[in-house]
């Protein structure tokens, strides 16, 4: 019996490649001399896609036999899951396995920004310490953090902040049932009530640029913005102006509007700490994420429920 055929548009890590090669006939677009020609040849036979990037409606329409898209990452805003659902196509992602790593990174980024740890390291490396001590930094001791998006990762961050003795409030579309933190239905109102915003929001049309000038102005001149979710949720141009004009104090960003491109104006700012989207980028966690991609595809192959279908997916029980 021939093996199911799987499309891999972009590079994936070794554990994913090895496992899928053992179970599928894998067509790697990124290795093809003529990707368009390869896609045209194999498209009618593709039943599965393993991807770390975009799967839009146009690609879905080219794959008439497609049954499942296994996305690498908890965020899947680059996959048109709603359109896939209209075609009866399962979309899966990799939640849970990266929660703790991203929460750790968020706390590290918060400390780097508020305590100016990366700036003080640059100060030492520049040979300035013998001349004068580094200026006193801010502290977490007198701050309240407003978490924007209290899902799995947001709750893990809040748990860490509690251990640090930092008060937490949050904004979601609706109140969470299993927490006691104060809830704000209005993001701008919450920004005005705290001095630190920490965004874990996913991307997509519903969250695009929700952290705008009004939110930043409400946060105020002592305010700090941390973004560990998606770059598109922040109006980047307005953030740059707010930092330049000291309408907020600082920002710590692991994500950007048009990754991997980062505006030169943002890079030039001393009051911005910038990371190249490394929230889940440890060997341990990326291996676990890769294994979830494998497990979702293996479950589909065996006629079993996928481990982590996204909310839009039509899955109610797979019947081969």
mmCIF file of C-alpha atoms in Angstrom:
data_model
loop_
_atom_site.group_PDB
_atom_site.id
_atom_site.type_symbol
_atom_site.label_atom_id
_atom_site.label_comp_id
_atom_site.label_asym_id
_atom_site.label_seq_id
_atom_site.Cartn_x
_atom_site.Cartn_y
_atom_site.Cartn_z
ATOM 1 C CA UNK A 1 0.000 0.000 0.000
ATOM 2 C CA UNK A 2 1.339 3.427 -0.905
ATOM 3 C CA UNK A 3 1.924 5.869 1.901
ATOM 4 C CA UNK A 4 -0.114 9.083 2.234
ATOM 5 C CA UNK A 5 1.529 12.093 0.621
ATOM 6 C CA UNK A 6 2.439 15.097 2.733
ATOM 7 C CA UNK A 7 3.488 18.596 1.736
ATOM 8 C CA UNK A 8 6.167 20.437 3.710
ATOM 9 C CA UNK A 9 6.391 24.035 2.394
ATOM 10 C CA UNK A 10 9.252 25.118 4.679
ATOM 11 C CA UNK A 11 12.071 23.580 6.676
ATOM 12 C CA UNK A 12 11.229 21.731 9.857
ATOM 13 C CA UNK A 13 13.483 20.264 12.492
ATOM 14 C CA UNK A 14 15.137 16.857 12.416
ATOM 15 C CA UNK A 15 12.767 14.951 14.686
ATOM 16 C CA UNK A 16 9.814 16.035 12.526
ATOM 17 C CA UNK A 17 11.596 15.214 9.278
ATOM 18 C CA UNK A 18 12.737 11.782 10.437
ATOM 19 C CA UNK A 19 9.363 10.749 11.854
ATOM 20 C CA UNK A 20 7.329 11.958 8.887
ATOM 21 C CA UNK A 21 9.683 10.349 6.369
ATOM 22 C CA UNK A 22 8.956 7.034 8.091
ATOM 23 C CA UNK A 23 5.182 7.426 7.762
ATOM 24 C CA UNK A 24 4.545 9.586 4.671
ATOM 25 C CA UNK A 25 5.833 10.341 1.232
ATOM 26 C CA UNK A 26 7.061 13.855 1.991
ATOM 27 C CA UNK A 27 7.302 16.534 -0.707
ATOM 28 C CA UNK A 28 9.549 19.407 0.404
ATOM 29 C CA UNK A 29 8.826 22.570 -1.538
ATOM 30 C CA UNK A 30 11.833 24.368 -0.060
ATOM 31 C CA UNK A 31 14.198 21.808 -1.589
ATOM 32 C CA UNK A 32 12.667 21.868 -5.055
ATOM 33 C CA UNK A 33 14.469 23.581 -7.940
ATOM 34 C CA UNK A 34 11.043 24.656 -9.185
ATOM 35 C CA UNK A 35 8.614 24.733 -6.229
ATOM 36 C CA UNK A 36 5.652 25.768 -8.407
ATOM 37 C CA UNK A 37 6.211 22.851 -10.762
ATOM 38 C CA UNK A 38 6.524 20.387 -7.882
ATOM 39 C CA UNK A 39 3.353 21.708 -6.274
ATOM 40 C CA UNK A 40 1.434 21.427 -9.538
ATOM 41 C CA UNK A 41 2.613 17.827 -9.922
ATOM 42 C CA UNK A 42 1.819 16.560 -6.414
ATOM 43 C CA UNK A 43 -1.117 18.795 -5.395
ATOM 44 C CA UNK A 44 -3.910 16.346 -6.388
ATOM 45 C CA UNK A 45 -2.410 13.655 -4.113
ATOM 46 C CA UNK A 46 -1.574 15.717 -1.005
ATOM 47 C CA UNK A 47 -3.611 14.660 2.031
ATOM 48 C CA UNK A 48 -1.593 16.354 4.771
ATOM 49 C CA UNK A 49 0.492 19.489 5.285
ATOM 50 C CA UNK A 50 3.136 20.010 7.970
ATOM 51 C CA UNK A 51 3.962 23.673 8.248
ATOM 52 C CA UNK A 52 5.626 26.300 10.411
ATOM 53 C CA UNK A 53 4.251 29.206 8.397
ATOM 54 C CA UNK A 54 1.389 30.158 6.094
ATOM 55 C CA UNK A 55 -1.343 28.033 4.594
ATOM 56 C CA UNK A 56 -3.798 30.388 2.909
ATOM 57 C CA UNK A 57 -7.043 29.780 1.048
ATOM 58 C CA UNK A 58 -5.226 29.807 -2.297
ATOM 59 C CA UNK A 59 -2.984 26.918 -1.250
ATOM 60 C CA UNK A 60 -5.901 25.008 0.261
ATOM 61 C CA UNK A 61 -7.775 25.328 -3.033
ATOM 62 C CA UNK A 62 -4.816 23.772 -4.861
ATOM 63 C CA UNK A 63 -4.984 20.649 -2.649
ATOM 64 C CA UNK A 64 -8.325 18.910 -3.360
ATOM 65 C CA UNK A 65 -7.468 15.798 -1.302
ATOM 66 C CA UNK A 66 -6.234 17.723 1.759
ATOM 67 C CA UNK A 67 -7.546 16.435 5.091
ATOM 68 C CA UNK A 68 -5.227 17.872 7.755
ATOM 69 C CA UNK A 69 -2.861 20.820 8.316
ATOM 70 C CA UNK A 70 -0.464 20.306 11.241
ATOM 71 C CA UNK A 71 0.914 23.688 12.276
ATOM 72 C CA UNK A 72 4.131 24.041 14.282
ATOM 73 C CA UNK A 73 3.431 26.604 17.021
ATOM 74 C CA UNK A 74 0.668 27.627 19.359
ATOM 75 C CA UNK A 75 -0.238 30.641 17.211
ATOM 76 C CA UNK A 76 -1.770 29.724 13.875
ATOM 77 C CA UNK A 77 -2.842 33.102 12.518
ATOM 78 C CA UNK A 78 -0.935 32.398 9.283
ATOM 79 C CA UNK A 79 -3.155 29.354 8.634
ATOM 80 C CA UNK A 80 -6.635 30.130 7.291
ATOM 81 C CA UNK A 81 -8.330 27.784 9.736
ATOM 82 C CA UNK A 82 -11.790 29.229 9.109
ATOM 83 C CA UNK A 83 -11.547 28.560 5.395
ATOM 84 C CA UNK A 84 -10.117 25.106 6.063
ATOM 85 C CA UNK A 85 -13.148 24.379 8.243
ATOM 86 C CA UNK A 86 -15.498 25.112 5.342
ATOM 87 C CA UNK A 87 -13.683 22.347 3.446
ATOM 88 C CA UNK A 88 -13.859 19.879 6.338
ATOM 89 C CA UNK A 89 -10.091 20.099 6.844
ATOM 90 C CA UNK A 90 -8.590 19.581 10.291
ATOM 91 C CA UNK A 91 -6.087 22.170 11.533
ATOM 92 C CA UNK A 92 -3.912 21.380 14.550
ATOM 93 C CA UNK A 93 -1.368 23.387 16.515
ATOM 94 C CA UNK A 94 1.093 22.744 19.361
ATOM 95 C CA UNK A 95 -0.285 24.274 22.576
ATOM 96 C CA UNK A 96 0.727 23.355 26.140
ATOM 97 C CA UNK A 97 4.191 22.036 25.265
ATOM 98 C CA UNK A 98 5.623 25.560 24.907
ATOM 99 C CA UNK A 99 3.670 27.270 27.694
ATOM 100 C CA UNK A 100 6.332 27.114 30.382
ATOM 101 C CA UNK A 101 9.201 28.126 28.086
ATOM 102 C CA UNK A 102 7.369 31.192 26.782
ATOM 103 C CA UNK A 103 6.319 32.164 30.306
ATOM 104 C CA UNK A 104 9.959 31.907 31.427
ATOM 105 C CA UNK A 105 11.008 34.111 28.502
ATOM 106 C CA UNK A 106 8.325 36.663 29.334
ATOM 107 C CA UNK A 107 9.642 37.027 32.882
ATOM 108 C CA UNK A 108 13.195 37.276 31.597
ATOM 109 C CA UNK A 109 12.203 39.986 29.132
ATOM 110 C CA UNK A 110 10.298 41.853 31.838
ATOM 111 C CA UNK A 111 13.349 41.800 34.110
ATOM 112 C CA UNK A 112 15.684 42.817 31.289
ATOM 113 C CA UNK A 113 13.460 45.785 30.507
ATOM 114 C CA UNK A 114 12.513 47.072 33.957
ATOM 115 C CA UNK A 115 15.894 46.385 35.600
ATOM 116 C CA UNK A 116 17.781 47.438 32.424
ATOM 117 C CA UNK A 117 19.888 44.287 32.577
ATOM 118 C CA UNK A 118 20.910 44.222 28.918
ATOM 119 C CA UNK A 119 21.708 47.951 28.991
ATOM 120 C CA UNK A 120 23.842 47.561 32.108
ATOM 121 C CA UNK A 121 25.722 44.669 30.491
ATOM 122 C CA UNK A 122 26.479 46.879 27.483
ATOM 123 C CA UNK A 123 27.684 49.534 29.926
ATOM 124 C CA UNK A 124 30.145 47.080 31.482
ATOM 125 C CA UNK A 125 31.359 45.759 28.128
ATOM 126 C CA UNK A 126 31.963 49.329 26.958
ATOM 127 C CA UNK A 127 34.437 49.778 29.843
ATOM 128 C CA UNK A 128 32.365 52.451 31.595
ATOM 129 C CA UNK A 129 32.091 50.832 35.038
ATOM 130 C CA UNK A 130 35.525 51.978 36.329
ATOM 131 C CA UNK A 131 34.456 55.556 35.648
ATOM 132 C CA UNK A 132 31.021 55.446 37.310
ATOM 133 C CA UNK A 133 28.430 52.998 38.550
ATOM 134 C CA UNK A 134 25.536 52.238 36.253
ATOM 135 C CA UNK A 135 22.517 54.466 37.073
ATOM 136 C CA UNK A 136 19.807 53.042 39.308
ATOM 137 C CA UNK A 137 17.107 51.168 37.413
ATOM 138 C CA UNK A 138 13.408 50.639 37.901
ATOM 139 C CA UNK A 139 12.042 47.753 39.972
ATOM 140 C CA UNK A 140 9.258 45.174 39.920
ATOM 141 C CA UNK A 141 8.622 45.877 43.603
ATOM 142 C CA UNK A 142 6.373 48.875 42.967
ATOM 143 C CA UNK A 143 4.665 47.694 39.780
ATOM 144 C CA UNK A 144 1.347 46.135 38.812
ATOM 145 C CA UNK A 145 1.243 44.016 35.667
ATOM 146 C CA UNK A 146 -1.797 43.975 33.421
ATOM 147 C CA UNK A 147 -1.781 40.826 31.303
ATOM 148 C CA UNK A 148 -3.432 41.180 27.911
ATOM 149 C CA UNK A 149 -4.663 37.697 26.985
ATOM 150 C CA UNK A 150 -4.995 35.392 30.000
ATOM 151 C CA UNK A 151 -4.881 32.030 28.244
ATOM 152 C CA UNK A 152 -2.555 29.125 29.017
ATOM 153 C CA UNK A 153 0.612 31.193 28.664
ATOM 154 C CA UNK A 154 -0.885 34.249 30.336
ATOM 155 C CA UNK A 155 -1.843 32.178 33.384
ATOM 156 C CA UNK A 156 1.637 30.646 33.557
ATOM 157 C CA UNK A 157 3.121 34.158 33.509
ATOM 158 C CA UNK A 158 0.685 35.309 36.193
ATOM 159 C CA UNK A 159 1.679 32.345 38.369
ATOM 160 C CA UNK A 160 5.330 33.371 38.108
ATOM 161 C CA UNK A 161 4.503 36.997 38.874
ATOM 162 C CA UNK A 162 2.647 35.895 42.009
ATOM 163 C CA UNK A 163 5.813 34.129 43.149
ATOM 164 C CA UNK A 164 7.669 37.411 42.562
ATOM 165 C CA UNK A 165 5.116 39.215 44.727
ATOM 166 C CA UNK A 166 3.884 41.329 41.790
ATOM 167 C CA UNK A 167 0.150 42.166 41.640
ATOM 168 C CA UNK A 168 -1.633 40.977 38.475
ATOM 169 C CA UNK A 169 -4.793 42.129 36.693
ATOM 170 C CA UNK A 170 -5.938 41.128 33.219
ATOM 171 C CA UNK A 171 -7.933 41.911 30.086
ATOM 172 C CA UNK A 172 -9.651 39.248 27.969
ATOM 173 C CA UNK A 173 -12.654 39.176 25.689
ATOM 174 C CA UNK A 174 -14.471 37.664 28.668
ATOM 175 C CA UNK A 175 -13.590 36.904 32.315
ATOM 176 C CA UNK A 176 -11.683 33.702 33.046
ATOM 177 C CA UNK A 177 -13.576 31.408 35.409
ATOM 178 C CA UNK A 178 -10.623 29.875 37.242
ATOM 179 C CA UNK A 179 -8.674 32.948 38.445
ATOM 180 C CA UNK A 180 -9.127 35.571 41.146
ATOM 181 C CA UNK A 181 -7.230 38.409 39.436
ATOM 182 C CA UNK A 182 -9.152 41.594 38.769
ATOM 183 C CA UNK A 183 -10.720 41.622 35.299
ATOM 184 C CA UNK A 184 -10.939 44.626 32.981
ATOM 185 C CA UNK A 185 -13.341 44.438 30.056
ATOM 186 C CA UNK A 186 -11.750 47.560 28.539
ATOM 187 C CA UNK A 187 -8.060 47.442 27.591
ATOM 188 C CA UNK A 188 -7.530 51.214 27.730
ATOM 189 C CA UNK A 189 -9.079 51.347 31.194
ATOM 190 C CA UNK A 190 -6.719 48.617 32.385
ATOM 191 C CA UNK A 191 -3.720 50.405 30.864
ATOM 192 C CA UNK A 192 -4.642 53.475 32.889
ATOM 193 C CA UNK A 193 -4.817 51.422 36.088
ATOM 194 C CA UNK A 194 -1.412 49.708 35.765
ATOM 195 C CA UNK A 195 2.155 50.687 34.932
ATOM 196 C CA UNK A 196 3.133 47.525 33.043
ATOM 197 C CA UNK A 197 1.303 45.849 30.146
ATOM 198 C CA UNK A 198 2.313 42.332 29.159
ATOM 199 C CA UNK A 199 0.687 41.109 25.954
ATOM 200 C CA UNK A 200 0.246 37.431 25.132
ATOM 201 C CA UNK A 201 -2.416 38.053 22.487
ATOM 202 C CA UNK A 202 -2.540 35.918 19.342
ATOM 203 C CA UNK A 203 -2.443 37.545 15.924
ATOM 204 C CA UNK A 204 -5.296 37.961 13.467
ATOM 205 C CA UNK A 205 -7.766 40.578 12.337
ATOM 206 C CA UNK A 206 -9.561 40.771 15.699
ATOM 207 C CA UNK A 207 -6.389 41.774 17.580
ATOM 208 C CA UNK A 208 -4.563 43.851 14.986
ATOM 209 C CA UNK A 209 -3.119 47.032 16.550
ATOM 210 C CA UNK A 210 -5.370 46.820 19.619
ATOM 211 C CA UNK A 211 -2.451 48.247 21.613
ATOM 212 C CA UNK A 212 -2.666 51.657 19.988
ATOM 213 C CA UNK A 213 -1.869 55.263 20.862
ATOM 214 C CA UNK A 214 -4.821 55.530 23.256
ATOM 215 C CA UNK A 215 -3.649 52.451 25.188
ATOM 216 C CA UNK A 216 -0.038 53.644 25.287
ATOM 217 C CA UNK A 217 -1.057 57.126 26.450
ATOM 218 C CA UNK A 218 -3.218 55.556 29.169
ATOM 219 C CA UNK A 219 -0.193 53.515 30.281
ATOM 220 C CA UNK A 220 1.666 56.764 30.780
ATOM 221 C CA UNK A 221 5.254 58.019 31.168
ATOM 222 C CA UNK A 222 6.158 55.399 33.773
ATOM 223 C CA UNK A 223 4.661 52.644 31.681
ATOM 224 C CA UNK A 224 6.391 49.564 30.334
ATOM 225 C CA UNK A 225 5.076 47.417 27.483
ATOM 226 C CA UNK A 226 6.154 43.786 27.129
ATOM 227 C CA UNK A 227 5.015 41.816 24.062
ATOM 228 C CA UNK A 228 5.570 38.060 23.909
ATOM 229 C CA UNK A 229 2.485 37.242 21.790
ATOM 230 C CA UNK A 230 2.285 38.589 18.236
ATOM 231 C CA UNK A 231 3.836 41.746 16.840
ATOM 232 C CA UNK A 232 0.709 42.694 14.911
ATOM 233 C CA UNK A 233 -1.264 43.427 18.089
ATOM 234 C CA UNK A 234 0.834 46.576 18.676
ATOM 235 C CA UNK A 235 0.701 49.662 16.495
ATOM 236 C CA UNK A 236 4.470 49.642 15.998
ATOM 237 C CA UNK A 237 4.684 53.157 14.554
ATOM 238 C CA UNK A 238 2.813 54.569 17.549
ATOM 239 C CA UNK A 239 4.963 52.563 19.940
ATOM 240 C CA UNK A 240 8.137 53.999 18.413
ATOM 241 C CA UNK A 241 6.759 57.537 18.805
ATOM 242 C CA UNK A 242 5.723 56.857 22.403
ATOM 243 C CA UNK A 243 9.216 55.585 23.238
ATOM 244 C CA UNK A 244 10.968 58.434 21.423
ATOM 245 C CA UNK A 245 8.810 61.044 23.113
ATOM 246 C CA UNK A 246 9.048 59.285 26.525
ATOM 247 C CA UNK A 247 5.267 59.025 26.684
ATOM 248 C CA UNK A 248 6.008 55.542 27.998
ATOM 249 C CA UNK A 249 9.219 54.558 29.762
ATOM 250 C CA UNK A 250 10.282 51.390 27.968
ATOM 251 C CA UNK A 251 9.297 48.357 25.922
ATOM 252 C CA UNK A 252 10.504 44.771 25.824
ATOM 253 C CA UNK A 253 9.624 42.957 22.599
ATOM 254 C CA UNK A 254 10.111 39.377 21.438
ATOM 255 C CA UNK A 255 7.804 39.845 18.444
ATOM 256 C CA UNK A 256 7.411 42.442 15.715
ATOM 257 C CA UNK A 257 4.915 43.571 13.111
ATOM 258 C CA UNK A 258 6.864 42.383 10.052
ATOM 259 C CA UNK A 259 9.290 39.756 11.309
ATOM 260 C CA UNK A 260 12.175 39.333 10.810
ATOM 261 C CA UNK A 261 12.333 42.980 9.734
ATOM 262 C CA UNK A 262 12.641 45.348 12.699
ATOM 263 C CA UNK A 263 12.437 49.130 12.126
ATOM 264 C CA UNK A 264 15.754 50.934 12.433
ATOM 265 C CA UNK A 265 14.049 53.548 14.606
ATOM 266 C CA UNK A 266 13.162 50.837 17.115
ATOM 267 C CA UNK A 267 16.651 49.330 17.096
ATOM 268 C CA UNK A 268 18.128 52.769 17.794
ATOM 269 C CA UNK A 269 16.132 53.264 20.991
ATOM 270 C CA UNK A 270 17.962 52.767 24.289
ATOM 271 C CA UNK A 271 14.658 52.256 26.107
ATOM 272 C CA UNK A 272 13.687 49.202 24.030
ATOM 273 C CA UNK A 273 14.847 45.636 24.734
ATOM 274 C CA UNK A 274 14.543 43.537 21.566
ATOM 275 C CA UNK A 275 14.696 39.753 21.163
ATOM 276 C CA UNK A 276 14.477 37.835 17.853
ATOM 277 C CA UNK A 277 11.293 35.868 18.659
ATOM 278 C CA UNK A 278 12.973 33.354 20.968
ATOM 279 C CA UNK A 279 10.044 32.750 23.340
ATOM 280 C CA UNK A 280 9.907 29.009 22.712
ATOM 281 C CA UNK A 281 13.347 28.673 21.153
ATOM 282 C CA UNK A 282 15.022 26.073 23.341
ATOM 283 C CA UNK A 283 16.074 22.656 22.093
ATOM 284 C CA UNK A 284 13.860 20.964 24.684
ATOM 285 C CA UNK A 285 10.715 22.901 23.800
ATOM 286 C CA UNK A 286 11.156 22.904 20.037
ATOM 287 C CA UNK A 287 11.623 19.125 20.152
ATOM 288 C CA UNK A 288 8.395 18.855 22.151
ATOM 289 C CA UNK A 289 6.590 21.085 19.648
ATOM 290 C CA UNK A 290 7.893 18.955 16.793
ATOM 291 C CA UNK A 291 6.697 15.824 18.555
ATOM 292 C CA UNK A 292 3.214 17.334 18.836
ATOM 293 C CA UNK A 293 3.182 17.891 15.065
ATOM 294 C CA UNK A 294 4.179 14.244 14.621
ATOM 295 C CA UNK A 295 1.583 13.038 17.118
ATOM 296 C CA UNK A 296 -1.240 15.007 15.497
ATOM 297 C CA UNK A 297 -0.391 13.617 12.068
ATOM 298 C CA UNK A 298 0.066 10.087 13.410
ATOM 299 C CA UNK A 299 -3.334 10.219 15.104
ATOM 300 C CA UNK A 300 -4.936 11.281 11.830
ATOM 301 C CA UNK A 301 -3.069 8.520 10.004
ATOM 302 C CA UNK A 302 -4.409 5.973 12.508
ATOM 303 C CA UNK A 303 -7.970 7.278 12.265
ATOM 304 C CA UNK A 304 -7.887 8.673 15.806
ATOM 305 C CA UNK A 305 -8.774 12.150 17.117
ATOM 306 C CA UNK A 306 -5.944 14.700 16.761
ATOM 307 C CA UNK A 307 -4.349 15.716 20.037
ATOM 308 C CA UNK A 308 -4.754 19.460 19.601
ATOM 309 C CA UNK A 309 -7.267 20.584 16.958
ATOM 310 C CA UNK A 310 -7.723 24.366 16.837
ATOM 311 C CA UNK A 311 -11.061 25.875 17.785
ATOM 312 C CA UNK A 312 -12.156 26.411 14.170
ATOM 313 C CA UNK A 313 -11.557 22.842 13.108
ATOM 314 C CA UNK A 314 -14.639 20.762 12.187
ATOM 315 C CA UNK A 315 -13.296 17.655 13.886
ATOM 316 C CA UNK A 316 -16.014 15.572 15.566
ATOM 317 C CA UNK A 317 -14.567 12.119 14.983
ATOM 318 C CA UNK A 318 -12.498 10.924 12.077
ATOM 319 C CA UNK A 319 -13.806 8.165 9.884
ATOM 320 C CA UNK A 320 -11.490 6.750 7.257
#
